[in-house]
Tab-separated table of C-alpha atoms in Angstrom:
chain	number	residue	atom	x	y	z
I	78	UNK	CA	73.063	-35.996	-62.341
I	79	UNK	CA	69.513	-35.277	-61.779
I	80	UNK	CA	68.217	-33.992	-58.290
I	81	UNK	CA	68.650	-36.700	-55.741
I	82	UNK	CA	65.182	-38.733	-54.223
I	83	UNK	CA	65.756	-37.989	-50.244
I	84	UNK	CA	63.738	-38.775	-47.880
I	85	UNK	CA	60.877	-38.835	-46.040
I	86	UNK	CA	60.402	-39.796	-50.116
I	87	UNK	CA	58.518	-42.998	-50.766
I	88	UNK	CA	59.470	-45.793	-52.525
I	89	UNK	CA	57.875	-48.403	-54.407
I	90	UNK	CA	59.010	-52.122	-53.793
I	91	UNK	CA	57.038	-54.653	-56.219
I	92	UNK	CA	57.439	-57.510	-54.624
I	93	UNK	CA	57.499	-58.524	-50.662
I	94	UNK	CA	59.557	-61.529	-50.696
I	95	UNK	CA	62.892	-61.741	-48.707
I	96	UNK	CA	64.623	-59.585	-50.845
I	97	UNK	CA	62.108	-56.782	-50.545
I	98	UNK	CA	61.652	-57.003	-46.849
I	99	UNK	CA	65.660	-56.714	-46.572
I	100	UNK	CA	65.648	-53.486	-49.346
I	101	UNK	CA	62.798	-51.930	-46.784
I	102	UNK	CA	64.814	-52.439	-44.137
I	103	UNK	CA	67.330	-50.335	-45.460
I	104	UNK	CA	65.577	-47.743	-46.822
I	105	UNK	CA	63.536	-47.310	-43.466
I	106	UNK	CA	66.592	-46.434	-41.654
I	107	UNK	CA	67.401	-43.668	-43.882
I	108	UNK	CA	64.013	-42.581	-43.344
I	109	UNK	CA	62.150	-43.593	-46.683
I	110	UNK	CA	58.508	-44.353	-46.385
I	111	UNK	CA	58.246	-47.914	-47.938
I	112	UNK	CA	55.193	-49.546	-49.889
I	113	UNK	CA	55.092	-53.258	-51.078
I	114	UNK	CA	52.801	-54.567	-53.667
I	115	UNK	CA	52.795	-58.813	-52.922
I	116	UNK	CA	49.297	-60.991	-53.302
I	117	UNK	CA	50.592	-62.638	-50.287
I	118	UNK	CA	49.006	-61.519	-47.201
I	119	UNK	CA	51.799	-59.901	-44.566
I	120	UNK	CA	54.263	-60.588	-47.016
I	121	UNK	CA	57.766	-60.590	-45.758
I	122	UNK	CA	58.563	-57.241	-47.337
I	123	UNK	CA	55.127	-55.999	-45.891
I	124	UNK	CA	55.953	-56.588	-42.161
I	125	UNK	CA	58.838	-53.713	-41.972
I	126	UNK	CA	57.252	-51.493	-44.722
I	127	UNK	CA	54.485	-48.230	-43.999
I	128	UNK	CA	51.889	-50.028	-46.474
I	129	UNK	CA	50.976	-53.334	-48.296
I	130	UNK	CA	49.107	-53.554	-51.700
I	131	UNK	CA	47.712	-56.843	-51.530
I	132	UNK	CA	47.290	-57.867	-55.449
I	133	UNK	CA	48.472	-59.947	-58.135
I	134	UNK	CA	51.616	-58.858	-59.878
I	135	UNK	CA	49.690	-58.630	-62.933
I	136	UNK	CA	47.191	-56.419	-61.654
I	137	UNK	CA	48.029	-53.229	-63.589
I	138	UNK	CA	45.653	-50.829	-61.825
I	139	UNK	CA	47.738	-52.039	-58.524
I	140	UNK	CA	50.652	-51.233	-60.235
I	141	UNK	CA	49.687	-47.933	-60.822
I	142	UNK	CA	48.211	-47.389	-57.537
I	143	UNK	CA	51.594	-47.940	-55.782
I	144	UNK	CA	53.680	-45.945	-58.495
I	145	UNK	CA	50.854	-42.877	-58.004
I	146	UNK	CA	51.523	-43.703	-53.904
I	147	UNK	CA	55.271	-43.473	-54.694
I	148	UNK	CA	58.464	-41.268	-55.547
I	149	UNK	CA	60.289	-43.836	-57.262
I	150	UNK	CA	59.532	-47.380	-58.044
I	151	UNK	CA	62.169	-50.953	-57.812
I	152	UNK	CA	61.470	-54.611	-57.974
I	153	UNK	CA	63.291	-57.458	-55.751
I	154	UNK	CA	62.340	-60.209	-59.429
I	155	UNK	CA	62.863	-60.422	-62.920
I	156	UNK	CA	58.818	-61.442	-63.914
I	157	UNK	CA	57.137	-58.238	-63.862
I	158	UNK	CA	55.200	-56.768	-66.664
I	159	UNK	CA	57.137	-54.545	-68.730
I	160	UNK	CA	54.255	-52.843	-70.500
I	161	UNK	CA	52.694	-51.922	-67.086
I	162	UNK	CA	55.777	-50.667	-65.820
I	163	UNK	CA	56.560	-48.759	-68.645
I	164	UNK	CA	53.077	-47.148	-67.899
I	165	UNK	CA	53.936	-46.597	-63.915
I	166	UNK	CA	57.405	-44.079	-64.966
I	167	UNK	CA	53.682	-41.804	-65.876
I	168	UNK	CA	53.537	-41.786	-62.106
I	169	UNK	CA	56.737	-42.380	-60.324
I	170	UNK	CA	60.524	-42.949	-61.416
I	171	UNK	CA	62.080	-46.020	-62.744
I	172	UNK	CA	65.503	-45.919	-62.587
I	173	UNK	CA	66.413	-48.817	-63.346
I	174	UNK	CA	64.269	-48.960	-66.283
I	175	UNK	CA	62.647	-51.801	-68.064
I	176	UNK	CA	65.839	-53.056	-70.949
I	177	UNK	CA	67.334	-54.450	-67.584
I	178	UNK	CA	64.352	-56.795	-67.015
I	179	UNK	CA	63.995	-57.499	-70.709
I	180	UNK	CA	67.533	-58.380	-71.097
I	181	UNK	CA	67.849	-60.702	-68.383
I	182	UNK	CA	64.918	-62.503	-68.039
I	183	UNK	CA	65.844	-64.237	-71.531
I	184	UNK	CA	68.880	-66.265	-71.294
I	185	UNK	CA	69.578	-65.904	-75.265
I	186	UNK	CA	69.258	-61.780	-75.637
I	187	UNK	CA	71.242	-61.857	-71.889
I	188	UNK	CA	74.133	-64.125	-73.268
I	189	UNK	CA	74.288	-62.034	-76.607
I	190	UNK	CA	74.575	-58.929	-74.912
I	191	UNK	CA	77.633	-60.329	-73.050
I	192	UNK	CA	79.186	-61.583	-75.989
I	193	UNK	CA	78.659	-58.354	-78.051
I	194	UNK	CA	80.037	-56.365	-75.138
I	195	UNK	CA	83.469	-58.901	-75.169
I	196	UNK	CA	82.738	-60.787	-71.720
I	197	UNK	CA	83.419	-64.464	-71.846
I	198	UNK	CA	80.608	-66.717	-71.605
I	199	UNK	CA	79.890	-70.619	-72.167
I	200	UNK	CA	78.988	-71.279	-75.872
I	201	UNK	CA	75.311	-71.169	-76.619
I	202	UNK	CA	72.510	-71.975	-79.199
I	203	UNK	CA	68.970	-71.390	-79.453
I	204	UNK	CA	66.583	-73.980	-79.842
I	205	UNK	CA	63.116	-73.055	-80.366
I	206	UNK	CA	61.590	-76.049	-80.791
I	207	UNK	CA	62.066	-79.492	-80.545
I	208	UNK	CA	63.076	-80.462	-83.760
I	209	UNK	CA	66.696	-77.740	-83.441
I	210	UNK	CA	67.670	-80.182	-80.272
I	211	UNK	CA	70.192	-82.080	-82.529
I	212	UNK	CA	71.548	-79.471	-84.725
I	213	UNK	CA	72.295	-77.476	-81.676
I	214	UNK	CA	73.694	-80.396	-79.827
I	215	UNK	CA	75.890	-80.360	-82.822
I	216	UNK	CA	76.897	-76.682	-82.655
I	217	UNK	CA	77.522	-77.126	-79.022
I	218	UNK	CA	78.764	-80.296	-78.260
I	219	UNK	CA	78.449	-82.133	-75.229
I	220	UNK	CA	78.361	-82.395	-72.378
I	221	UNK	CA	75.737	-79.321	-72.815
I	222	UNK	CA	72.715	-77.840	-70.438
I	223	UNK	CA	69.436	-77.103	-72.339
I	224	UNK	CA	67.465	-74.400	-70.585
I	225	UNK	CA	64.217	-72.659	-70.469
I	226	UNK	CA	65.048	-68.842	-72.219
I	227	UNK	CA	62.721	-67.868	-69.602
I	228	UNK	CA	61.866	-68.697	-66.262
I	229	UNK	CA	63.191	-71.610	-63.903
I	230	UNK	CA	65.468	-71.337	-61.494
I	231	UNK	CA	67.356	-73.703	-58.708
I	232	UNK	CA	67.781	-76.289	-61.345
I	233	UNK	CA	63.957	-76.021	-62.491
I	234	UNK	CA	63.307	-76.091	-66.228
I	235	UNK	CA	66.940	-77.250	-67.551
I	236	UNK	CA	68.275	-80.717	-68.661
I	237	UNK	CA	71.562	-81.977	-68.835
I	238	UNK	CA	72.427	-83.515	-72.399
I	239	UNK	CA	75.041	-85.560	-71.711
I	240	UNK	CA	74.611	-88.075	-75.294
I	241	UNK	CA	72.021	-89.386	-77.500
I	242	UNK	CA	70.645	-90.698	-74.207
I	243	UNK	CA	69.207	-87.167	-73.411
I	244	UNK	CA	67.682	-86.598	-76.648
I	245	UNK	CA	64.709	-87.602	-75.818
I	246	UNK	CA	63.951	-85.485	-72.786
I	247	UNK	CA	65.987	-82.873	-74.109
I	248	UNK	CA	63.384	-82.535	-77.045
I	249	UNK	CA	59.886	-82.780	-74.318
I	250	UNK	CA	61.963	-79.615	-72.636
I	251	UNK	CA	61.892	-77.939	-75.906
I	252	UNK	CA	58.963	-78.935	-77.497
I	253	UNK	CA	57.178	-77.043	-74.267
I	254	UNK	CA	58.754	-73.852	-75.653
I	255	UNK	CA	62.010	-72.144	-76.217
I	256	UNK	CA	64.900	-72.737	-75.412
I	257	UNK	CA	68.962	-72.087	-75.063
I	258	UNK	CA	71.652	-75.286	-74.915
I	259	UNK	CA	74.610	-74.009	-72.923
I	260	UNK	CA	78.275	-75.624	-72.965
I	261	UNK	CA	78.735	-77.186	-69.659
I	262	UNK	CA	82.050	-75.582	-68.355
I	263	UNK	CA	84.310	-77.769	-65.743
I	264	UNK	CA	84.873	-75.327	-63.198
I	265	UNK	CA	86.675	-75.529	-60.263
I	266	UNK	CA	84.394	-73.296	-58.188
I	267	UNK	CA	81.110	-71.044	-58.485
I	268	UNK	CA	82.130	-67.321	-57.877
I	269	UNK	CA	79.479	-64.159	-58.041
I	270	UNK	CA	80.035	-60.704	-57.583
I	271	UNK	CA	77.233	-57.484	-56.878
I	272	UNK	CA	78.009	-54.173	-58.894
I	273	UNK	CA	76.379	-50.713	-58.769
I	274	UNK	CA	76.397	-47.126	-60.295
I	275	UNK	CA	75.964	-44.203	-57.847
I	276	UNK	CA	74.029	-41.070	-58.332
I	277	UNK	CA	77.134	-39.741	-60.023
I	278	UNK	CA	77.204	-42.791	-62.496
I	279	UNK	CA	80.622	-43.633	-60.610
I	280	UNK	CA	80.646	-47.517	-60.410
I	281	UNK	CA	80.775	-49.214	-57.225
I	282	UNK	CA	81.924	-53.245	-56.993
I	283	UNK	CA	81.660	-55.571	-54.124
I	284	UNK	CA	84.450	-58.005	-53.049
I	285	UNK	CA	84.482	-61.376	-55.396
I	286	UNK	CA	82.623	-64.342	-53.285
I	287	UNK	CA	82.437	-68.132	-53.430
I	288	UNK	CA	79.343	-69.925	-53.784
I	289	UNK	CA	78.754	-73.630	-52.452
I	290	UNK	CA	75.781	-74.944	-53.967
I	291	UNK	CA	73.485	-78.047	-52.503
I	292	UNK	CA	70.558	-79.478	-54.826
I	293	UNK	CA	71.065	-76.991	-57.172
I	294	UNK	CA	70.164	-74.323	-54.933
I	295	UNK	CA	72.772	-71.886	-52.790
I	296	UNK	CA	73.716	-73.216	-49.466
I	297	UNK	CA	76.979	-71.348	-48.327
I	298	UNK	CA	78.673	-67.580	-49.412
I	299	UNK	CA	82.375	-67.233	-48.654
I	300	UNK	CA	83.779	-63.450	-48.342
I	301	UNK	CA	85.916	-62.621	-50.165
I	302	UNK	CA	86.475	-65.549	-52.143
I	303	UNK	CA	89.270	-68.038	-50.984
I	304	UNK	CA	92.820	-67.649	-52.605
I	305	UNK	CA	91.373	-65.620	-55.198
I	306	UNK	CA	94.393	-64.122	-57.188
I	307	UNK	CA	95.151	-60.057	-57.504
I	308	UNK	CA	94.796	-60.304	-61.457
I	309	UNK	CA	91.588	-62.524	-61.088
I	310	UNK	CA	90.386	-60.202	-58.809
I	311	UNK	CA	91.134	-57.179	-61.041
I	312	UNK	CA	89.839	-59.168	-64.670
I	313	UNK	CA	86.112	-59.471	-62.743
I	314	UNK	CA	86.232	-56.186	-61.593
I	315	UNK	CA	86.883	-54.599	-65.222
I	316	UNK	CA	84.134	-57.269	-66.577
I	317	UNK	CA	81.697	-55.730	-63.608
I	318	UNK	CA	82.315	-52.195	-64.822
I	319	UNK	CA	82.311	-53.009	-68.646
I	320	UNK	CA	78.847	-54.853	-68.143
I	321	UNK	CA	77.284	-51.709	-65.424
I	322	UNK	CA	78.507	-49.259	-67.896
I	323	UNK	CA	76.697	-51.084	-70.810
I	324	UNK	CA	73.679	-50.810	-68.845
I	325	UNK	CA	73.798	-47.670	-67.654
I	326	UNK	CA	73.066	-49.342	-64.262
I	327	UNK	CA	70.770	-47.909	-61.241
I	328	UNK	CA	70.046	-50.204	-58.188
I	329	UNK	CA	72.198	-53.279	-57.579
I	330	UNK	CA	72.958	-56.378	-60.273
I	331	UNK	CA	73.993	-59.575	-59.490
I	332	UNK	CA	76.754	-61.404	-61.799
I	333	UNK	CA	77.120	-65.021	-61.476
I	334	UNK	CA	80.860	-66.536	-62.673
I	335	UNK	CA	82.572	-70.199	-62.988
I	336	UNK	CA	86.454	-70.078	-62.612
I	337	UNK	CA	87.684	-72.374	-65.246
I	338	UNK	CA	90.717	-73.537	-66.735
I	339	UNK	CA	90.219	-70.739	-69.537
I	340	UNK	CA	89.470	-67.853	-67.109
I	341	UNK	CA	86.269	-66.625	-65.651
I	342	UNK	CA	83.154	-66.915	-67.236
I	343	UNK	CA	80.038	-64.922	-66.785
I	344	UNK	CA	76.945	-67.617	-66.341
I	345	UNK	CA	74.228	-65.113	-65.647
I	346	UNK	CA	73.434	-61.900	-64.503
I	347	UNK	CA	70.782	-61.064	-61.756
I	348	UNK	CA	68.895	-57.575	-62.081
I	349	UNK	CA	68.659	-57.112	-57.992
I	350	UNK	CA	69.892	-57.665	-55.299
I	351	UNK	CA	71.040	-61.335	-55.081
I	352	UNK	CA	71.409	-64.042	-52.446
I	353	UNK	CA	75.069	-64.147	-52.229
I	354	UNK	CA	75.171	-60.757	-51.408
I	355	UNK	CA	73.884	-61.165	-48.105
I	356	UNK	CA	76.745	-61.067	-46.354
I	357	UNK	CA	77.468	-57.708	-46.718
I	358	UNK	CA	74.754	-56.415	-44.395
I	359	UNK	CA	77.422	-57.167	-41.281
I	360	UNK	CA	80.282	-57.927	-43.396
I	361	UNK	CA	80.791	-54.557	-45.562
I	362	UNK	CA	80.781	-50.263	-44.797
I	363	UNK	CA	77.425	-50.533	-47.289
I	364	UNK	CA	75.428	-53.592	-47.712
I	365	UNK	CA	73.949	-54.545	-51.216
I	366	UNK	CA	70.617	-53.203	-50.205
I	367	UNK	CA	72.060	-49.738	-48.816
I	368	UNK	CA	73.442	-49.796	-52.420
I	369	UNK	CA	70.391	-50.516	-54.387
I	370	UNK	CA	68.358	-47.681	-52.372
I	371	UNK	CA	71.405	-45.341	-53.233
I	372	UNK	CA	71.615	-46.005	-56.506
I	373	UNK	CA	68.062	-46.045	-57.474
I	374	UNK	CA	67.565	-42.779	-55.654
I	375	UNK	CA	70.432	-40.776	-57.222
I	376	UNK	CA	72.701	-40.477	-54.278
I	377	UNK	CA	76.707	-40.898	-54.165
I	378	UNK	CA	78.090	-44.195	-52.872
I	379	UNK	CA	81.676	-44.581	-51.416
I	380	UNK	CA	84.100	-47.023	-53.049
I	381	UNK	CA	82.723	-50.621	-51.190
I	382	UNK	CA	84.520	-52.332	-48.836
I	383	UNK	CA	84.478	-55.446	-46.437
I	384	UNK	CA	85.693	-54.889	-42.898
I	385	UNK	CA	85.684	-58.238	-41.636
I	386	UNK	CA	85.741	-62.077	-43.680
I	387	UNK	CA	82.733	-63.438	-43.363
I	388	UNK	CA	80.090	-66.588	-44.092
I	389	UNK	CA	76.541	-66.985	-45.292
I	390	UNK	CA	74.082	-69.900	-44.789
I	391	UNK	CA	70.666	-70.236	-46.692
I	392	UNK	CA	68.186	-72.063	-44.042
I	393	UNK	CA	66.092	-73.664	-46.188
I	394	UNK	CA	62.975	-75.307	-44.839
I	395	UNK	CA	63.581	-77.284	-41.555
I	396	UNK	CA	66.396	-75.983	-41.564
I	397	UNK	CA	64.935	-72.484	-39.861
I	398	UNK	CA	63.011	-74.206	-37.074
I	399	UNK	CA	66.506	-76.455	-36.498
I	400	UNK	CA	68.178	-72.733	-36.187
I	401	UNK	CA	65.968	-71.491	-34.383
I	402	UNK	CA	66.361	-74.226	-31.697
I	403	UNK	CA	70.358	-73.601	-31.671
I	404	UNK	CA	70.513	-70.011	-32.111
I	405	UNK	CA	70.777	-69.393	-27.849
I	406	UNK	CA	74.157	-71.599	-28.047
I	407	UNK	CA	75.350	-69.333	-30.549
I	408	UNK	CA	76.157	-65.449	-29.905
I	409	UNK	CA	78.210	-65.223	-32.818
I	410	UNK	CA	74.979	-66.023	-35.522
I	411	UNK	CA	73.323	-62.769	-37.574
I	412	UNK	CA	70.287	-65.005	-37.405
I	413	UNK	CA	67.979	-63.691	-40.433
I	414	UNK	CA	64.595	-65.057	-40.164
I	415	UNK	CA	62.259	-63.618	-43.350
I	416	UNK	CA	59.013	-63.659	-41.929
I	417	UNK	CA	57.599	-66.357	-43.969
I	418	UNK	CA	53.957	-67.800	-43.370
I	419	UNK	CA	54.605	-71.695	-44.201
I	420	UNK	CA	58.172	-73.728	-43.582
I	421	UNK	CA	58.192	-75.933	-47.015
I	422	UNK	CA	60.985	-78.264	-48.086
I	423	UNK	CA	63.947	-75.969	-49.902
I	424	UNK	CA	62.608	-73.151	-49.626
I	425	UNK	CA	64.258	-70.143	-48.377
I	426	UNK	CA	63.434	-69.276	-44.971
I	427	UNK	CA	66.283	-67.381	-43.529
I	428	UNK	CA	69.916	-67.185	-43.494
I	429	UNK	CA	73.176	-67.133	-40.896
I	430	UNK	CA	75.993	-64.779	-41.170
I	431	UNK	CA	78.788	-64.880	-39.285
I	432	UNK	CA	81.779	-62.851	-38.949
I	433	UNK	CA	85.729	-63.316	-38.301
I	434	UNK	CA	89.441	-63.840	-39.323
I	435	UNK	CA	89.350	-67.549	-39.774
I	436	UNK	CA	87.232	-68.716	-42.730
I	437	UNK	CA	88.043	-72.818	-41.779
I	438	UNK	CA	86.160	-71.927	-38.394
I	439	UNK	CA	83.132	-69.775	-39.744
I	440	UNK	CA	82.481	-72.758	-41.696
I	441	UNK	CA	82.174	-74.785	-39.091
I	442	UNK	CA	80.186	-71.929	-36.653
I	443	UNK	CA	77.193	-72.124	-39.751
I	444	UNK	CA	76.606	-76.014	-39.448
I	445	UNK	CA	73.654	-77.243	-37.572
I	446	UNK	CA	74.310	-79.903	-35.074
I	447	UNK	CA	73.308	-82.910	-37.474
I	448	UNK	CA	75.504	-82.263	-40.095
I	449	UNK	CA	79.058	-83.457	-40.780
C-alpha cells in the first residue's frame, strides 16, 4: 500500500454534475479541498466545492490546470479523454487509471472482459456496419437489442430487433457506426450492486438492490433487494469481487444485473459511482461516495453495511418542483435537490430517500400526490 492521500489534500473532480456535487460533499466533510472542472457555469458539483474550472471537457490545458491544482484526480462519467488524462497522472494521481474508462465505455471490449473473466453475460455480436446486421441477427437470434458500442444511455442509441421487421432500422443504427446486438434476456427483475477496493486492496461490496425502471430511465431503488435468496446473494457477491479484483479497482464501480431463469447476468458495468447507489448516503455505515473518496485516496474501508431498509426516487423534471411543493407534509423525505440551472422533461433533478422496516410503505411514502 502506498502512503495514504489525507487531507487538507485536494482532489480533482472532472465533472460537476450530480454525481460530482454528491462525491464533494463527501470529501468536504473529511476535510478535502475540492475542485470541479464542468463548462457549465455553477455547476452542481461547483456549488459545494473550494473552486470551479469553467471549460470544456476536452480542453486539455484545463485538464492539466486542475490535475497541477490537485493531489489526486477522479471523474463522476465515462467520456473523458484518455490521452489527456494519461498526461494529467504527470501532475496529480489517477488511481483509478484510464483501462477502467477504456473498458467500459465500449460495450464489446466491456462484455469480453466479462466473459474472459467467467461472469455470465447475455450473448453478443459485433456489428460494425450495416451490412453484419443479418449475420449477427443470425448468431444471436431474436428477440435481440442492437446498441451503440459507445455512448447512449436511458434507452438512447439502441433498437430492439424483434424480426425482419427491424431490419431496416436496425441497419440506419449501424450504418451510423458501430455497433453490438445483445440477446434480450426475460428477466424477472433489474438488480445492481456498487463494489470497491480499499487502500489495502481488501474488497468492499454493497447490499444487492432492485431497480424499477420508467421510460427506460431509473425511477425507484429498493434496499436490499426484495426476497433476494442467501446463495443469490452470495453468487453476486463472488462475481463483484472476481470482476474488482480483475480490475485492480480504486474508487467505486457500478454493476448492473437481470435475474433470470438461468441465474444472474451481468448487463453492464458503471466506472463511478452510480444512481442506484444513492441510497446508501442515509441507508448504510459508508455511503458509495464516502467509498469512492476512500478508495481513490488509499485509505482502509470497513466491511459495508446497511442499517436500516430503505427507498430511492429519481425526480425527474417536474417532478422536483411537484416535490418541492410536498416536501413540508413529509418529515420522513431525504429530499436531494442537485442544484440544477433548468427543470427539462426526464432529466434528473433530484432524488427522495426514505428510510424504515416496511418496504410496502416506503413505496408508498416516495409517490407524489398524482400518482397511483
Amino acid at each position: 500500500m502506498s502512503d495514504p492521500i489525507i487531507p487538507p489534500a485536494t482532489i480533482g473532480i472532472v465533472g460537476g454534475g450530480q454525481l460530482g456535487r454528491m462525491l464533494a460533499q463527501s470529501a468536504k466533510q473529511m476535510g478535502y479541498t475540492v475542485g470541479v472542472l464542468d463548462p457549465t457555469p455553477d455547476a452542481p458539483a461547483a456549488q459545494v466545492a473550494d473552486f470551479q474550472l469553467q471549460s470544456a471537457y476536452a480542453d486539455t490545458d484545463a485538464l492539466m490546470q486542475l490535475a497541477k491544482r490537485s493531489d489526486v484526480l477522479t471523474y463522476e462519467f465515462e467520456n473523458v479523454d484518455l490521452d489527456a488524462l494519461t498526461q494529467a497522472q504527470e501532475y496529480a494521481a489517477l488511481p483509478q487509471g484510464t483501462q477502467l474508462l477504456a473498458l467500459t465505455r465500449e460495450r464489446i471490449t466491456e462484455k469480453t472482459f466479462l466473459r474472459d473473466h467467467g461472469i455470465p453475460t447475455a450473448n453478443f455480436a459485433a456489428v460494425a456496419d450495416a451490412q453484419a446486421v443479418v449475420p449477427a441477427i443470425h448468431a444471436v437470434g431474436v428477440p435481440a437489442i442492437l446498441k451503440t458500442t459507445t455512448g447512449g444511455y436511458d434507452g438512447h442509441g439502441q433498437v430492439d430487433v424483434n424480426g425482419l421487421d427491424d431490419v431496416a432500422k436496425a441497419q440506419a443504427l449501424a450504418a451510423k457506426g458501430p455497433c453490438i446486438l445483445e440477446e434480450r434476456l426475460a428477466f424477472s427483475r433489474e438488480l445492481s450492486v456498487m463494489v470497491t477496493r480499499d487502500g489495502n486492496d481488501a474488497v468492499r461490496v454493497f447490499p444487492v438492490v432492485e431497480n424499477r425502471h420508467q421510460d427506460h430511465i431509473l425511477h425507484t431503488t429498493i434496499a436490499p433487494a426484495p426476497h433476494l435468496t442467501a446463495a443469490r446473494q452470495q453468487q453476486i457477491d463472488r462475481l463483484a469481487t472476481t470482476i474488482a479484483n480483475a480490475l485492480a479497482l480504486r474508487g467505486v464501480l457500478g454493476i448492473e444485473l437481470f435475474e433470470t431463469d438461468r441465474g444472474i447476468v451481468v448487463n453492464e458495468l458503471a466506472p463511478r459511482p452510480h444512481n442506484s447507489g444513492h441510497y446508501s448516503i442515509e441507508a448504510c455505515n459508508f455511503s458509495q461516495f464516502d467509498a469512492h473518496i476512500l478508495s481513490i485516496c488509499g485509505l482502509p474501508i470497513p466491511p459495508i453495511t446497511q442499517l436500516t431498509p430503505a427507498v430511492m426516487r429519481n425526480l425527474l423534471g417536474s417532478d422536483l418542483t411537484a416535490a418541492r411543493a410536498l416536501w413540508p407534509a413529509h418529515p420522513e423525505w431525504h429530499f436531494h435537490d442537485y442544484g440544477k440551472a433548468q427543470i427539462r422533461p426526464q432529466r434528473k433533478l433530484g432524488h427522495l430517500t426514505v428510510c424504515g422496516p416496511d418496504i410496502a410503505q416506503l413505496l408508498q411514502q416516495v409517490q407524489l400526490e398524482d400518482e397511483d
